[in-house]
mmCIF file of C-alpha atoms and ligand atoms in Angstrom:
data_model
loop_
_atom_site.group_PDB
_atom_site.id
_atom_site.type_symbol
_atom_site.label_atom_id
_atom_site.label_comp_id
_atom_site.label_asym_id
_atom_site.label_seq_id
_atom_site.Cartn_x
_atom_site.Cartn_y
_atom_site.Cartn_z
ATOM 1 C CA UNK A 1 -160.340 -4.205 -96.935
ATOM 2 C CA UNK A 2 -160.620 -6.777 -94.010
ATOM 3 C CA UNK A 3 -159.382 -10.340 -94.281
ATOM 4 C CA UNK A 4 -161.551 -12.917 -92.124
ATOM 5 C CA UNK A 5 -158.919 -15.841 -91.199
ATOM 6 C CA UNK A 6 -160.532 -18.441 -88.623
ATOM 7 C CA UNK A 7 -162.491 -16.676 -86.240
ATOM 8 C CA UNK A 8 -160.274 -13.568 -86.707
ATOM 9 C CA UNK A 9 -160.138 -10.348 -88.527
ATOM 10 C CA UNK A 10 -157.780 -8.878 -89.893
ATOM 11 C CA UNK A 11 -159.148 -5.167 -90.536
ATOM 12 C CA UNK A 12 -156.152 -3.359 -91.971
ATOM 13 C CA UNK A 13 -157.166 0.317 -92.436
ATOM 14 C CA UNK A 14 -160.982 -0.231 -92.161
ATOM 15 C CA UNK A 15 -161.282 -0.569 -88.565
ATOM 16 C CA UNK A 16 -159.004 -0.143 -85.154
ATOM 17 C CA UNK A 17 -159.639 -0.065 -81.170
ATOM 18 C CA UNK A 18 -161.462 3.246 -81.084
ATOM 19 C CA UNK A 19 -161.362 4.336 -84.467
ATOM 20 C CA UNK A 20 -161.762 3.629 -87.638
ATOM 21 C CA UNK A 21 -159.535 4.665 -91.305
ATOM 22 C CA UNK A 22 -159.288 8.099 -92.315
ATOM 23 C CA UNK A 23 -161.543 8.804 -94.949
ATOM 24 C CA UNK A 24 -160.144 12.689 -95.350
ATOM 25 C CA UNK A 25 -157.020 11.520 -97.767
ATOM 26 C CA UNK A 26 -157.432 10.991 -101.486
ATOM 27 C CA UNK A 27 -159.779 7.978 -102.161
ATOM 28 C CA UNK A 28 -161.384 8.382 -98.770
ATOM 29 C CA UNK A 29 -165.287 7.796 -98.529
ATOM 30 C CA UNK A 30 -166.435 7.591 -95.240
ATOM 31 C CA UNK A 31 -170.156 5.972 -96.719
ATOM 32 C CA UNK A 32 -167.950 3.233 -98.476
ATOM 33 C CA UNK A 33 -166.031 2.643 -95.358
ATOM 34 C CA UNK A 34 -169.464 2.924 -92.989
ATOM 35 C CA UNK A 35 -170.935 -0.102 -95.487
ATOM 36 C CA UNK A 36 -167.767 -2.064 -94.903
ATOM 37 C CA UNK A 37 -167.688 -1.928 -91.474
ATOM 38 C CA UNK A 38 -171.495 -2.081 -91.093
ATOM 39 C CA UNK A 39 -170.937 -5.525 -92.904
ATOM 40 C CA UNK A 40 -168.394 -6.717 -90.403
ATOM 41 C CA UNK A 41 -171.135 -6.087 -87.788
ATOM 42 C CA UNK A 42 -173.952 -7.714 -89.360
ATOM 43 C CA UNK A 43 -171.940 -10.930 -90.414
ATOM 44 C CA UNK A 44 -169.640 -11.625 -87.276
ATOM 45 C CA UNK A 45 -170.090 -12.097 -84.027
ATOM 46 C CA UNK A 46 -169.181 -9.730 -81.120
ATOM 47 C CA UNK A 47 -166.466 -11.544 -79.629
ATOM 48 C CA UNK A 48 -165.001 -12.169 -82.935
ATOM 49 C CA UNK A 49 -161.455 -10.623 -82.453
ATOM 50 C CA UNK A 50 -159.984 -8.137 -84.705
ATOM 51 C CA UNK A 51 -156.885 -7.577 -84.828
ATOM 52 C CA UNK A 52 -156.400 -3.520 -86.758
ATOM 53 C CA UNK A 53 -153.809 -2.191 -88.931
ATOM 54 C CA UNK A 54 -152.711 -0.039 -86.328
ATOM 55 C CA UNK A 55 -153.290 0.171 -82.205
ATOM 56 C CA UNK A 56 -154.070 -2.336 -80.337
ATOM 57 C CA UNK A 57 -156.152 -6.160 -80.179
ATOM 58 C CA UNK A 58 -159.988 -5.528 -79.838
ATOM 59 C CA UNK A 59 -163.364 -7.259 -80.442
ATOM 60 C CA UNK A 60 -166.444 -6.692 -82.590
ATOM 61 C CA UNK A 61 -168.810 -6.206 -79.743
ATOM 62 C CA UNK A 62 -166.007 -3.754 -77.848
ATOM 63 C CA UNK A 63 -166.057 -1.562 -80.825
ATOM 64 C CA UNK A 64 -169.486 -2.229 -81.130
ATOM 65 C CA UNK A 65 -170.328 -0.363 -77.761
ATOM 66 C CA UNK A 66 -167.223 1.831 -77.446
ATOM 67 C CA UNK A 67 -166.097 3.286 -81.076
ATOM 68 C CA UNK A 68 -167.633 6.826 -80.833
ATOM 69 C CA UNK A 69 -167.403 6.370 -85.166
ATOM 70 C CA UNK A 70 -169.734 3.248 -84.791
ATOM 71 C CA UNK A 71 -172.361 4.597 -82.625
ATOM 72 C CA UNK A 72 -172.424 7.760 -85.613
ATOM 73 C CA UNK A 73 -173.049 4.899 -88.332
ATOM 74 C CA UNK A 74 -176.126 3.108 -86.271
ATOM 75 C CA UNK A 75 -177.478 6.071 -86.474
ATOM 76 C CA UNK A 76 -177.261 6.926 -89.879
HETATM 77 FE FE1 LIG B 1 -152.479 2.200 -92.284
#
């Protein structure tokens, strides 16, 4: 779940700088969390700025070009 407050995001577990939530523990679906984030992408901008669960301040169009898990889901 991400919250969208102003022009932030808050992305909880769903996405961080670099990564993105561990889908291997109980309840984990990595297509489920791949649609969530793919959302994110399509509906904000790139220098929205999200601010993750865990790790540090980022942007949309950072992880966009950097998060080795979002290059794997434009290509799926
Ligand atoms: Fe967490």
């Amino acid at each position: 779940m991400t919250y969208a407050i102003e022009d932030a995001l808050f992305s909880g577990d769903v996405l961080f700088e670099g990564s993105v939530g561990r889908t291997d523990l109980p309840g984990g679906d990595w297509p489920t969390l791949g649609r969530s984030i793919g959302v994110l992408l399509e509906r904000f901008d790139d220098e929205t700025v999200v601010h993750p669960g865990h790790m540090g301040l980022t942007t949309l169009g950072r992880e966009r070009a950097t998060n080795p898990f979002l290059r794997e889901l434009s290509r799926s």
